[in-house]
């Protein structure tokens, strides 16, 4: 399946893995890249040395292109940018901010830059700053989200920029990928479904919550802080929502949520963990190798796009 994204990144399929903080390590990234997608190691708020080790591990596990996701709200974002330059990673995706200042140095080093954008204005800004593509991420996604849905955001971003657009948010199977391509996207970014990849090394409690989630199983907390995040309903999200209703001070909210993602990923702490996942969690019902997930999605999208009318019984 060749698109501008497979050409840009040298991958077999235009399927990028989401840059899930604390979750996306060398094991997952390499498995996705070996499966023909583009794996990402999450920078998150981790120390540079930890990410360097993960990059080295991934280089041992795969010879295919992989990347690093840089969370721009993190204090060490600029150090991670330098690390990606030094390590010559194939691609950097960014989230939770505007990467403009970092783009020239990354491009100079041959690193492709693909910012996540939640709006047309930020997509245009990324294009002006020299981004190679953008990821238009709808609010169906897990973790930190914008306001717009994937269905509304993707075609508007596609109309607004010349660079290729990757759709994200609420995509977990071939139907979602085919729909994204019909909206004008040249590829997709998938996070939640990879939480159930065999090579995804999260706690069993986290995996079980994703596998048993229903369609309405996620909620958004943190609107009061200006950084809303979607995750699976839990003891913590119930408390956070109650506190938000009572008008909690945003700084106090941040304190309640601090460290909760790590507690979910590493400890499977059902009391204090934040189990970030997208709305599509209800469709993720079994653990599979990452390569199998990618092949299934790509094969199904291709079949749907080639035979859409016949399959759906639409007559013209
Ligand atoms: O970044 C994500 N998803 C994330 S980051 C994360 S870690 C975190 N934890 C707690 C609170 C906040 C973050 C967990 N999940 N997705 C990409 C994304 N980027 N979503 C929204 C944005 C975004 C938002 C604002 C991109 C640019 C932006 O620009 C604002 C500006 O003024 O520059």
XYZ file of C-alpha atoms and ligand atoms in Angstrom:
349
model
C 0.000 0.000 0.000
C 1.922 3.025 -1.262
C 1.037 6.592 -0.233
C 3.014 9.781 0.303
C 3.589 8.561 3.871
C 5.084 5.170 2.951
C 7.372 7.023 0.523
C 8.304 9.683 3.084
C 9.149 7.166 5.800
C 10.201 4.103 3.814
C 7.626 1.851 5.477
C 5.496 -0.905 3.942
C 2.194 0.421 5.318
C 1.111 4.016 6.106
C 0.376 3.038 9.714
C 2.129 4.909 12.530
C 1.972 3.821 16.129
C 0.842 6.480 18.619
C 3.569 7.932 20.836
C 2.062 6.769 24.107
C 3.987 8.123 27.108
C 5.310 5.409 29.521
C 3.809 2.759 27.172
C 5.682 2.968 23.882
C 9.135 1.447 24.450
C 11.622 -0.290 22.145
C 9.725 -3.596 22.332
C 6.499 -2.121 20.942
C 8.153 0.294 18.498
C 10.366 -2.410 16.966
C 7.444 -4.857 16.700
C 5.371 -2.257 14.847
C 8.250 -1.391 12.503
C 9.025 -5.076 11.896
C 5.346 -5.504 11.016
C 5.692 -2.905 8.259
C 4.300 0.081 10.183
C 6.247 2.880 11.825
C 6.962 2.288 15.508
C 7.537 5.161 17.921
C 9.366 5.296 21.235
C 7.642 7.720 23.600
C 9.894 10.419 25.016
C 7.232 11.403 27.550
C 8.964 12.951 30.538
C 11.662 10.267 30.690
C 15.349 11.148 31.188
C 17.393 11.410 27.986
C 19.603 8.443 28.996
C 16.564 6.175 29.278
C 15.365 7.134 25.797
C 18.879 6.717 24.371
C 18.881 3.156 25.711
C 15.458 2.494 24.196
C 16.665 3.810 20.811
C 19.713 1.507 20.994
C 17.476 -1.453 21.918
C 15.135 -0.686 19.006
C 18.096 -0.510 16.610
C 19.020 -4.043 17.720
C 15.468 -5.318 17.333
C 14.698 -3.837 13.897
C 16.399 -2.584 10.779
C 13.223 -0.862 9.632
C 12.560 2.863 10.198
C 11.209 3.860 13.594
C 10.876 7.161 15.441
C 10.570 8.997 18.726
C 7.563 10.949 19.980
C 8.465 14.142 21.826
C 5.930 15.529 24.278
C 6.578 19.260 24.020
C 5.215 20.077 27.496
C 8.077 18.041 28.918
C 11.020 20.021 30.416
C 13.620 18.051 28.491
C 11.995 18.302 25.027
C 14.993 20.168 23.560
C 17.438 17.569 24.934
C 15.345 14.826 23.345
C 15.425 16.693 20.035
C 19.236 16.727 20.220
C 19.239 13.009 21.059
C 17.102 12.256 17.985
C 19.531 14.255 15.849
C 22.558 12.470 17.323
C 20.930 9.046 16.910
C 19.638 9.881 13.417
C 16.177 8.435 14.087
C 14.007 8.261 10.984
C 11.137 10.371 12.267
C 10.053 12.541 15.175
C 6.396 13.053 15.982
C 5.483 15.757 18.496
C 2.504 16.325 20.772
C 1.071 18.836 23.216
C 2.655 21.915 21.675
C 4.182 23.639 18.671
C 7.567 22.264 17.534
C 8.463 25.096 15.110
C 11.723 26.063 16.833
C 13.041 22.481 16.621
C 12.163 21.750 12.999
C 15.154 23.294 11.146
C 17.783 21.359 13.157
C 15.883 18.065 12.861
C 15.440 18.455 9.115
C 19.075 19.458 8.696
C 19.981 16.098 10.276
C 17.633 14.236 7.919
C 15.028 13.494 10.591
C 11.452 13.722 9.277
C 9.180 15.816 11.500
C 5.478 15.097 11.894
C 3.665 17.208 14.510
C 0.306 16.175 15.964
C -2.192 18.997 15.444
C -5.690 19.390 16.902
C -6.788 22.261 14.594
C -6.417 23.774 11.117
C -4.525 26.809 12.491
C -1.872 24.608 14.112
C -1.636 22.443 10.969
C -0.938 25.529 8.862
C 1.619 26.752 11.396
C 3.383 23.359 11.290
C 3.461 23.444 7.493
C 4.923 26.972 7.488
C 7.577 25.846 9.975
C 8.683 23.088 7.557
C 6.949 19.946 8.878
C 7.064 16.966 6.487
C 3.485 15.922 7.300
C 0.963 16.450 10.102
C -1.060 14.076 12.226
C -4.620 15.418 12.564
C -5.749 13.909 15.853
C -9.399 13.960 16.858
C -10.790 13.973 20.388
C -11.665 10.272 20.160
C -7.995 9.647 21.026
C -6.640 8.622 24.368
C -4.433 10.915 26.435
C -4.207 14.655 25.851
C -6.831 15.740 23.311
C -8.154 18.755 21.412
C -11.776 19.783 20.811
C -12.587 18.481 17.317
C -13.600 15.002 16.227
C -11.558 13.081 13.655
C -14.460 13.200 11.177
C -14.583 17.020 11.317
C -10.848 17.712 11.717
C -9.234 15.505 9.069
C -10.944 16.842 5.910
C -10.547 20.445 7.068
C -6.823 19.941 7.679
C -6.493 18.144 4.317
C -8.059 21.170 2.595
C -5.829 23.618 4.467
C -2.334 22.170 3.875
C -0.320 20.777 0.950
C 1.788 18.367 3.045
C 0.400 14.850 3.637
C -2.044 14.348 6.499
C -2.156 11.332 8.814
C -5.494 10.769 10.565
C -5.672 9.786 14.227
C -8.339 9.307 16.865
C -10.909 6.527 16.850
C -9.143 4.391 14.251
C -8.560 0.760 15.168
C -9.418 -1.369 12.152
C -9.605 -1.480 8.361
C -12.935 0.340 8.297
C -11.455 3.278 10.195
C -8.381 3.330 7.978
C -10.467 3.211 4.793
C -12.678 6.019 6.128
C -9.603 8.118 6.979
C -8.314 7.700 3.437
C -11.715 8.756 2.078
C -11.445 11.902 4.236
C -8.193 12.733 2.443
C -5.594 11.220 4.763
C -2.467 9.526 3.394
C -2.026 7.387 6.492
C -3.235 6.664 9.998
C -1.832 6.816 13.517
C -3.098 4.105 15.843
C -2.584 4.054 19.598
C -5.262 2.248 21.561
C -5.270 -0.952 19.497
C -1.528 -1.302 20.070
C -2.152 -1.285 23.839
C -3.359 -4.840 23.182
C -0.300 -5.822 21.139
C 1.553 -8.812 22.584
C 4.776 -6.773 22.507
C 3.180 -3.916 24.475
C 4.687 -4.232 27.942
C 2.023 -2.532 30.086
C 0.633 -4.021 33.298
C -1.885 -6.849 32.857
C -4.460 -4.742 34.733
C -4.143 -1.969 32.081
C -4.427 -4.464 29.233
C -7.469 -6.119 30.827
C -9.203 -2.732 31.241
C -8.704 -1.997 27.519
C -9.870 -5.475 26.467
C -13.036 -5.252 28.569
C -13.898 -1.574 27.902
C -17.269 -0.756 26.357
C -18.039 2.005 23.817
C -18.829 4.456 26.628
C -15.949 3.247 28.767
C -13.727 6.332 28.488
C -14.068 9.819 30.010
C -12.285 13.145 29.703
C -10.775 14.711 32.814
C -8.641 17.804 33.278
C -10.674 20.320 31.268
C -10.098 22.752 34.183
C -6.323 22.593 33.628
C -6.461 23.347 29.898
C -4.985 19.890 29.232
C -7.932 17.528 28.957
C -7.041 13.828 28.855
C -9.148 10.803 27.854
C -8.848 7.557 29.722
C -10.768 4.520 30.888
C -13.236 5.196 33.717
C -11.587 4.346 37.009
C -11.573 5.193 40.693
C -9.262 8.135 39.909
C -11.308 9.565 37.002
C -14.436 9.476 39.213
C -12.640 11.434 41.907
C -11.113 13.897 39.418
C -14.495 14.565 37.785
C -16.152 15.151 41.165
C -13.402 17.556 42.187
C -13.680 19.395 38.865
C -17.446 19.768 39.376
C -16.707 21.262 42.795
C -14.381 23.822 41.170
C -11.020 22.420 42.283
C -7.994 24.672 41.775
C -6.150 23.507 38.601
C -2.851 23.248 40.500
C -4.521 20.949 43.063
C -5.956 18.885 40.213
C -2.471 18.457 38.723
C -1.254 17.215 42.124
C -4.023 14.588 42.301
C -3.185 13.330 38.795
C 0.626 13.504 39.108
C 2.378 10.230 38.416
C -0.903 8.406 37.757
C -0.025 7.282 34.216
C 3.142 5.584 35.446
C 1.120 3.893 38.208
C -1.258 2.516 35.576
C 1.416 1.352 33.136
C 3.975 -0.103 35.555
C 1.995 -1.057 38.656
C -1.503 -1.651 37.243
C -2.701 0.423 40.214
C -6.502 0.376 39.900
C -6.869 2.868 42.773
C -4.490 5.606 41.672
C -3.699 4.884 38.002
C -4.698 6.895 34.884
C -5.434 4.357 32.165
C -5.280 6.517 29.032
C -7.153 4.998 26.064
C -9.253 6.196 23.147
C -12.992 5.821 22.496
C -12.260 2.869 20.242
C -11.180 0.747 23.244
C -14.592 -0.951 23.058
C -13.532 -2.517 19.750
C -10.238 -3.893 21.073
C -11.091 -7.317 22.427
C -8.035 -9.545 22.039
C -4.280 -9.494 22.373
C -2.394 -10.054 19.102
C 1.162 -9.617 17.810
C 1.674 -6.072 16.480
C 2.516 -7.402 13.004
C -0.801 -9.270 12.874
C -2.710 -6.113 13.907
C -1.034 -4.097 11.143
C -1.581 -6.721 8.458
C -5.228 -7.150 9.417
C -5.914 -3.389 9.315
C -4.077 -2.797 6.026
C -5.586 -5.827 4.269
C -9.108 -4.953 5.354
C -8.723 -1.237 4.415
C -7.434 -2.209 0.982
C -10.300 -4.622 0.370
C -12.882 -2.070 1.477
C -11.427 0.682 -0.695
C -11.213 -1.575 -3.739
C -14.720 -3.002 -3.398
C -16.574 -0.420 -1.294
C -19.797 -0.328 -3.283
C -20.040 -4.095 -3.721
C -19.336 -4.837 -0.063
C -21.811 -2.294 1.269
C -24.466 -3.072 -1.368
C -24.572 0.499 -2.609
C -25.992 0.904 -6.106
C -25.489 3.978 -8.311
O 0.068 14.730 23.061
C -0.833 13.966 22.825
N -1.276 13.057 23.715
C -0.778 12.934 24.990
S 0.510 13.797 25.670
C 0.292 13.020 27.110
S 1.264 13.363 28.507
C 0.240 14.452 29.328
N -0.215 14.071 30.496
C -1.006 14.874 31.194
C -1.385 16.117 30.725
C -0.968 16.500 29.483
C -0.140 15.658 28.774
C -0.720 12.139 27.033
N -1.292 12.103 25.827
N -1.476 13.983 21.630
C -1.147 14.940 20.653
C -1.822 16.214 20.891
N -1.255 17.368 20.713
N -3.070 16.378 21.341
C -3.285 17.725 21.414
C -2.118 18.325 21.010
C -1.780 19.700 20.908
C -2.298 20.639 21.762
C -1.920 21.979 21.666
C -0.881 20.103 19.917
C -0.512 21.417 19.820
C -1.023 22.339 20.684
O -0.580 23.607 20.529
C -0.963 24.578 21.453
C -0.039 25.751 21.317
O -0.522 26.843 21.655
O 1.114 25.570 20.912
